[in-house]
mmCIF file of C-alpha atoms in Angstrom:
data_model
loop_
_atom_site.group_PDB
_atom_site.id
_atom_site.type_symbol
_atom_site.label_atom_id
_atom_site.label_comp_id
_atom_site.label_asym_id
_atom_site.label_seq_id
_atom_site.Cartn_x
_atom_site.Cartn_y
_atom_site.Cartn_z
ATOM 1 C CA UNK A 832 163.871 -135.727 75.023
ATOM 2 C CA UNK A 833 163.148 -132.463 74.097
ATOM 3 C CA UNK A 834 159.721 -131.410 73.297
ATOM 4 C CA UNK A 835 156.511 -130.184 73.625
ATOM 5 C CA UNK A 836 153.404 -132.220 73.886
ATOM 6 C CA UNK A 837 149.959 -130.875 72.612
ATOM 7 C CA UNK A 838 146.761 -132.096 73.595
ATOM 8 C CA UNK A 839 144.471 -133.606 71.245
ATOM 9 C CA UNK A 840 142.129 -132.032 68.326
ATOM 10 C CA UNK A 841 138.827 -130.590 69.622
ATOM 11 C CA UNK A 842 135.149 -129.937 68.407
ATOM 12 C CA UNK A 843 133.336 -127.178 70.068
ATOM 13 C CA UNK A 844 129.872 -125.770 69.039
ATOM 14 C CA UNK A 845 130.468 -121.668 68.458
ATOM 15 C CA UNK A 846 129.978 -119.384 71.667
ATOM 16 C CA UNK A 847 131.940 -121.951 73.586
ATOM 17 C CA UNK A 848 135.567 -122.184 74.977
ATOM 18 C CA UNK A 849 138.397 -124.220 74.006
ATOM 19 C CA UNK A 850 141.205 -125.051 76.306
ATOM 20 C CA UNK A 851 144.280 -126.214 74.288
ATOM 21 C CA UNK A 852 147.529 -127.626 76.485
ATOM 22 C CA UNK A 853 151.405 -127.845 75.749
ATOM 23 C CA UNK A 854 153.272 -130.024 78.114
ATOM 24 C CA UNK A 855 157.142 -129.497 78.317
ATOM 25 C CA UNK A 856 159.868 -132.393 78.702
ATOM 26 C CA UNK A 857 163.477 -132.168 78.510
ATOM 27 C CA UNK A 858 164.143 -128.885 79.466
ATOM 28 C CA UNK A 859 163.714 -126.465 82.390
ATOM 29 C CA UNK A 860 160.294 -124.800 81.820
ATOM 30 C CA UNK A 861 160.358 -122.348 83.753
ATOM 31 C CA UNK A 862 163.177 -120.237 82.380
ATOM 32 C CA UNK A 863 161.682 -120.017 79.167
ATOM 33 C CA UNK A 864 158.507 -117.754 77.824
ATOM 34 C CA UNK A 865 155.867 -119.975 75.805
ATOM 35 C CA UNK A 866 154.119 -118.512 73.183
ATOM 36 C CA UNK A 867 150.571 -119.446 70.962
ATOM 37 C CA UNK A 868 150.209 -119.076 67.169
ATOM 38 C CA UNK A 869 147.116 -120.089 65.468
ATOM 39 C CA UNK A 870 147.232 -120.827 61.682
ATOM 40 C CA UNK A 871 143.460 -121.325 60.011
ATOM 41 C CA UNK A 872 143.224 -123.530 56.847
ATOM 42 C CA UNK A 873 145.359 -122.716 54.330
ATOM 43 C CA UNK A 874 146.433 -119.776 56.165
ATOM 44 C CA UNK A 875 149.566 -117.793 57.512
ATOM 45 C CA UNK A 876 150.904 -117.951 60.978
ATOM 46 C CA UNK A 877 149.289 -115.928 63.760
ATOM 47 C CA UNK A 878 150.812 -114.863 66.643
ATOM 48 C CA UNK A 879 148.395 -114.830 69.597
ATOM 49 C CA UNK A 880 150.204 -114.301 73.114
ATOM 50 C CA UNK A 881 152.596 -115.423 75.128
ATOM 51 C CA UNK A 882 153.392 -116.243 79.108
ATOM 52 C CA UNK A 883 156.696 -116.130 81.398
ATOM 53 C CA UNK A 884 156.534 -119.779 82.483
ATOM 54 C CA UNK A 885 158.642 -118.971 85.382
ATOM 55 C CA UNK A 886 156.682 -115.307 86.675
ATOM 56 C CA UNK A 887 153.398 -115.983 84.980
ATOM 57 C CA UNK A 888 153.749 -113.073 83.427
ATOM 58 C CA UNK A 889 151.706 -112.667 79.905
ATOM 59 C CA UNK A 890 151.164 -110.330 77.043
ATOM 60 C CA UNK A 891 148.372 -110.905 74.307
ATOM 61 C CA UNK A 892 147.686 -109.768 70.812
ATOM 62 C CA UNK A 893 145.551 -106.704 70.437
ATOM 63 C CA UNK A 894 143.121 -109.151 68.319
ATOM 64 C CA UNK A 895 142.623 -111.769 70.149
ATOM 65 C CA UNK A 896 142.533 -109.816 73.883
ATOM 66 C CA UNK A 897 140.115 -110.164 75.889
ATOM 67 C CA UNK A 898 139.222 -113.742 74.350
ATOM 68 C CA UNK A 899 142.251 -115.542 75.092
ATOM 69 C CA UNK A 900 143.930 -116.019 78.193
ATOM 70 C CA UNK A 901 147.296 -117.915 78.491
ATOM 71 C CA UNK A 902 148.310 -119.990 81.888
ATOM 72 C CA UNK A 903 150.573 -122.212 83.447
ATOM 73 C CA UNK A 904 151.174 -124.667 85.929
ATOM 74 C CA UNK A 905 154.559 -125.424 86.513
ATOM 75 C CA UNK A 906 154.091 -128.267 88.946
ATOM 76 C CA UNK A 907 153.099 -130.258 85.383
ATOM 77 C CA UNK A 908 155.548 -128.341 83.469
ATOM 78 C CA UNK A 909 152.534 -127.414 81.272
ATOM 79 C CA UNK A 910 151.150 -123.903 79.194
ATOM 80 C CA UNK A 911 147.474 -123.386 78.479
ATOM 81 C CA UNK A 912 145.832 -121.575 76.518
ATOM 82 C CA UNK A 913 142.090 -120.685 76.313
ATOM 83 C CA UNK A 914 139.858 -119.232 73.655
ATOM 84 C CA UNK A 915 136.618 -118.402 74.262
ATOM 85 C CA UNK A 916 133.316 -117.193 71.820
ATOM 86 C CA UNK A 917 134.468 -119.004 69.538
ATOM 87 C CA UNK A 918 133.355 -119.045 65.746
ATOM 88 C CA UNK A 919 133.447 -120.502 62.510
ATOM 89 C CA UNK A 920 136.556 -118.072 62.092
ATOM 90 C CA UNK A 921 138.362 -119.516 64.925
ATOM 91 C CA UNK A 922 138.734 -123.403 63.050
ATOM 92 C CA UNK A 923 142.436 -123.645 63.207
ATOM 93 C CA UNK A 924 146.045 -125.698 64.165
ATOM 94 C CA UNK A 925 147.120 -124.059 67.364
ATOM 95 C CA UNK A 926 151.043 -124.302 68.035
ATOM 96 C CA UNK A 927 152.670 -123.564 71.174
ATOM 97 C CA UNK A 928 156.149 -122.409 70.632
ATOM 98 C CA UNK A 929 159.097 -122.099 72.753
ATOM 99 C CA UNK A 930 161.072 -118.722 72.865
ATOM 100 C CA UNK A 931 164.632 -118.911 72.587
ATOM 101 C CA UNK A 932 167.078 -115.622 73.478
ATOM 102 C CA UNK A 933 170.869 -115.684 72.682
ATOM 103 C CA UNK A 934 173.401 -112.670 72.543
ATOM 104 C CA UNK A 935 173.037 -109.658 74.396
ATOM 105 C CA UNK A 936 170.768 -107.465 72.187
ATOM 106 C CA UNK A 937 167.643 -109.461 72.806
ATOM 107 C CA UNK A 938 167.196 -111.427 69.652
ATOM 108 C CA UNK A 939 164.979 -114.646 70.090
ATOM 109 C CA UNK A 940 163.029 -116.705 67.960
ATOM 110 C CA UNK A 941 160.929 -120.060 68.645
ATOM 111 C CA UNK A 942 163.167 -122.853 68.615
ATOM 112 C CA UNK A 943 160.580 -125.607 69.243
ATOM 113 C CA UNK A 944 157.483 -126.055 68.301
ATOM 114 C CA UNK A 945 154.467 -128.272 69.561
ATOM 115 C CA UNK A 946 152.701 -131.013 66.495
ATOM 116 C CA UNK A 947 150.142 -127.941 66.993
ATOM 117 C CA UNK A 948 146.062 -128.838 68.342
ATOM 118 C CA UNK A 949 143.589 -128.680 65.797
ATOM 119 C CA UNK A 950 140.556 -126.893 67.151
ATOM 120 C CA UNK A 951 137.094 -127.117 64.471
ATOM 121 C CA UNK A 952 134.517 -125.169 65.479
ATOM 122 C CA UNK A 953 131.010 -126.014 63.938
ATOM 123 C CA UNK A 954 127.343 -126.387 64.747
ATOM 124 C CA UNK B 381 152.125 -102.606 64.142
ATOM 125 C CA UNK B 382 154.984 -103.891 62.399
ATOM 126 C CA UNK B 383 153.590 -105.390 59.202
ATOM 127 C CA UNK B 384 155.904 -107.763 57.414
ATOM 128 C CA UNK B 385 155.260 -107.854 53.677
ATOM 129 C CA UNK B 386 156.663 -111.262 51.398
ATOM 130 C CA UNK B 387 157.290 -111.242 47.979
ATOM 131 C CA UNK B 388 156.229 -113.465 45.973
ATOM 132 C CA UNK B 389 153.471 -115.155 47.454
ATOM 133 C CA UNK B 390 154.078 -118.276 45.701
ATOM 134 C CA UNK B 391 157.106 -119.001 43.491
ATOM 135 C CA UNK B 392 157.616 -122.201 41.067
ATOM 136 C CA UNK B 393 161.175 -123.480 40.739
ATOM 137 C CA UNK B 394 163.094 -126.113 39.463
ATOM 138 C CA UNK B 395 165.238 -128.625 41.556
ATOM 139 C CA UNK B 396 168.593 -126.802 41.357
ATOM 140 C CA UNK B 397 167.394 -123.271 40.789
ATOM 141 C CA UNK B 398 168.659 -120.535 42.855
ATOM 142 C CA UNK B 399 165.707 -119.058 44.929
ATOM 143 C CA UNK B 400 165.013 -115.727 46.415
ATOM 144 C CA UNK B 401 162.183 -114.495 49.261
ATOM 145 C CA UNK B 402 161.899 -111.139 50.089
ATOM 146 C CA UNK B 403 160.602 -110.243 53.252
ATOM 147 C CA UNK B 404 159.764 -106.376 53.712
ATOM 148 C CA UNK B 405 159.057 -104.506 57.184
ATOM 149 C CA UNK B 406 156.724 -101.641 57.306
ATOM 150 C CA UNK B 407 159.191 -99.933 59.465
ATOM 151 C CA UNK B 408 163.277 -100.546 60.461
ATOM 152 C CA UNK B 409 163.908 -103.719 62.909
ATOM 153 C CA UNK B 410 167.433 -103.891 62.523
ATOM 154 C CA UNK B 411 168.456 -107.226 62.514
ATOM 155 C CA UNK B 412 165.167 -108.418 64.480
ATOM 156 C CA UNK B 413 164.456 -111.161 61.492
ATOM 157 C CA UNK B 414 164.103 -114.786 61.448
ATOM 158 C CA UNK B 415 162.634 -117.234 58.952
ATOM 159 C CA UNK B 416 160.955 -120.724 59.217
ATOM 160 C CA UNK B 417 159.809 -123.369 56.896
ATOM 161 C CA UNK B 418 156.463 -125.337 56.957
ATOM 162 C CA UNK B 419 155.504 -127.881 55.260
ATOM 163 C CA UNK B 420 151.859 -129.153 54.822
ATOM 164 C CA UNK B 421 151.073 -130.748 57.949
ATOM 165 C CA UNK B 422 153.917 -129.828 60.242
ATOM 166 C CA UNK B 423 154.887 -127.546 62.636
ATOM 167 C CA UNK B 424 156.979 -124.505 61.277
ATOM 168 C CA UNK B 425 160.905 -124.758 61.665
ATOM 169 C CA UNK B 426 163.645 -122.569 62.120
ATOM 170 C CA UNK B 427 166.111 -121.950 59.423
ATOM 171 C CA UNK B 428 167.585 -118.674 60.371
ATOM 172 C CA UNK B 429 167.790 -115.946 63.107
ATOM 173 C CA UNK B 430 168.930 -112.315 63.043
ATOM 174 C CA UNK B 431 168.529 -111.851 59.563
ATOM 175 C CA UNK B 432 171.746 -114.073 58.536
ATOM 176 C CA UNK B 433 172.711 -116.995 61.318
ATOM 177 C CA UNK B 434 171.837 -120.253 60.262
ATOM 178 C CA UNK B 435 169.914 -122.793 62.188
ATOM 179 C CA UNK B 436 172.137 -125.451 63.479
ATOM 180 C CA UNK B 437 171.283 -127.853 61.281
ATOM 181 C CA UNK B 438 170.485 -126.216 58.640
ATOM 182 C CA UNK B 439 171.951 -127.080 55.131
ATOM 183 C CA UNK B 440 174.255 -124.329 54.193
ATOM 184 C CA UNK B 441 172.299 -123.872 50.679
ATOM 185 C CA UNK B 442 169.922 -121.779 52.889
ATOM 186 C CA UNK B 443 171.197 -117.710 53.808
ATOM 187 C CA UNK B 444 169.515 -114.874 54.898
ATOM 188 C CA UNK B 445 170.524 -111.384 54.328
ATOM 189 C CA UNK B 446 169.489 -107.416 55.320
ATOM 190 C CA UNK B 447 168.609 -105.273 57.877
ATOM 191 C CA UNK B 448 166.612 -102.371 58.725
ATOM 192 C CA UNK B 449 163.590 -102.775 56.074
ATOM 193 C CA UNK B 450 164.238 -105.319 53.808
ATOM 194 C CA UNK B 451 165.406 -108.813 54.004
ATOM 195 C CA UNK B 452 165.950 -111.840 51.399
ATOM 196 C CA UNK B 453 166.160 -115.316 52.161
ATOM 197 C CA UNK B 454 168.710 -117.423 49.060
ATOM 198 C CA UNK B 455 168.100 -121.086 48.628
ATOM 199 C CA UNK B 456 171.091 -121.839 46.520
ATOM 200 C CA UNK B 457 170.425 -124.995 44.790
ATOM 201 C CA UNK B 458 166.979 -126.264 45.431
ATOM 202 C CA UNK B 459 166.482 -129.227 47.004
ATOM 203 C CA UNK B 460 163.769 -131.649 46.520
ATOM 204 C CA UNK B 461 162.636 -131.158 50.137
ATOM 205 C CA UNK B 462 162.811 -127.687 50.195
ATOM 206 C CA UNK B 463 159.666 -127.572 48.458
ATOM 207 C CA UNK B 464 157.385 -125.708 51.401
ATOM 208 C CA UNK B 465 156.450 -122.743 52.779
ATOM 209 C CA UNK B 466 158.446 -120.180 54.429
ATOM 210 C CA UNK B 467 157.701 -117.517 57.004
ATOM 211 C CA UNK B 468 159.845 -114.363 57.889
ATOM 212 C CA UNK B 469 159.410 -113.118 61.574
ATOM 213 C CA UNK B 470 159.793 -110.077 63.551
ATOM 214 C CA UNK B 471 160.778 -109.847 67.097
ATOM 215 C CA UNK B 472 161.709 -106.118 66.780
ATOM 216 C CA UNK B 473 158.611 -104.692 68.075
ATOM 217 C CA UNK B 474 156.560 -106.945 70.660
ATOM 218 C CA UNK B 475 153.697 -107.322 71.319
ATOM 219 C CA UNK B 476 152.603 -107.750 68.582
ATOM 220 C CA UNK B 477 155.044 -110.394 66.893
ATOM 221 C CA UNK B 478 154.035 -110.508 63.348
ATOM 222 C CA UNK B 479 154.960 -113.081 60.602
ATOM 223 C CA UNK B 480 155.185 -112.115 56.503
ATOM 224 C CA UNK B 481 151.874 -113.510 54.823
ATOM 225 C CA UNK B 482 153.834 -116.958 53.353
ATOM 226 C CA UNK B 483 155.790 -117.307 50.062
ATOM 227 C CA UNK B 484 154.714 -120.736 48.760
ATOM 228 C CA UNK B 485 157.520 -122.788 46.883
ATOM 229 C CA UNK B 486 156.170 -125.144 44.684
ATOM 230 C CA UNK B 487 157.739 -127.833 42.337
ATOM 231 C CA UNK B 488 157.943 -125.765 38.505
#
């Protein structure tokens, strides 16, 4: 089957790290690039970064850089991502996505999506 | 940054209504467009790519349209189920990918 597997909802004190997994089945891994949104409460959809799972290869949003870095281990077919300081602000679902190209002009979107890790971060 | 404007933020409609989203891009992306639909408690989902290609899987009610600047997404008759929220999506300019803010469909 198909999918991507998210590990479980975390609480983490602020200043601390958080270390959020996505575990792929059904497909090859590493010919695809996985990506990280976060989405706070009631908010919109944030892209955060993304990683080549087959070069390693990764690229990061200007706002979260330097605070997040994205990984992989393709022996467990498996993307990480890690945010650290964390703060009240970063209390949020945390998708993995899967990118998806088609055609020869480079168009892609995320065709599937992880259940998404929620991540609370409070005193 | 490519900033991706919706309009409205939240709509109210009626189960059969003909619906419109506009997405808006603070700069041209040609065809670089896609859209998804969340609802509360799920992961988003694609409805359709490059501005106008449905989904597989997708119910044909759903379109997309533009290029360049602005884009619409067309529910034609609303669905009981298509009551969520829905996300344009450009992969024009990357990094940064950037999402519209949301237009939240709600039952009128």
């Amino acid at each position: 089957q198909v999918q991507l597997v998210q590990s479980g909802a975390e609480v983490k004190k602020p200043g601390a790290s958080v270390k959020v997994s996505c575990e792929a089945s059904g497909f090859t891994f590493t010919t695809y690039a996985m990506h990280w949104v976060r989405q706070a409460p009631g908010q919109g959809l944030e892209w955060m970064g993304w990683i080549n799972a087959g070069n390693g290869n990764t690229k990061y949003s200007q706002k979260f850089q330097g605070r997040v870095t994205v990984t992989r281990d393709t022996s467990a077919n498996t993307a990480y991502m890690e945010l650290s300081s964390l703060t009240s602000e970063d209390t949020a679902v945390f998708y993995c996505a899967r990118q998806f190209y088609y055609g020869s002009g480079g168009y892609w979107y995320f065709d599937l999506w992880g259940r998404g890790t929620l991540v609370t971060v409070s005193s | 940054d490519i900033q991706m404007t919706q309009s409205p933020s939240s709509l109210s409609a009626s189960v059969g209504d003909r619906v419109t989203i506009t997405c808006r891009a603070s700069q041209s992306i040609s065809r670089y467009l896609n859209w998804y639909q969340q609802k509360p408690g799920k992961a988003p989902k694609l409805l359709i790519y490059s501005a106008s290609s449905l989904q597989s899987g997708v119910p044909s009610r759903f379109s997309g349209s533009g290029s360049g600047t602005d884009f619409t997404l067309t529910i034609s008759s609303l669905q009981p189920e298509d009551f969520a929220t829905y996300y344009c999506q450009q992969t024009y300019s990357a990094p940064p990918i950037t999402f519209g803010q949301g237009t939240r469909l709600e039952i009128k």
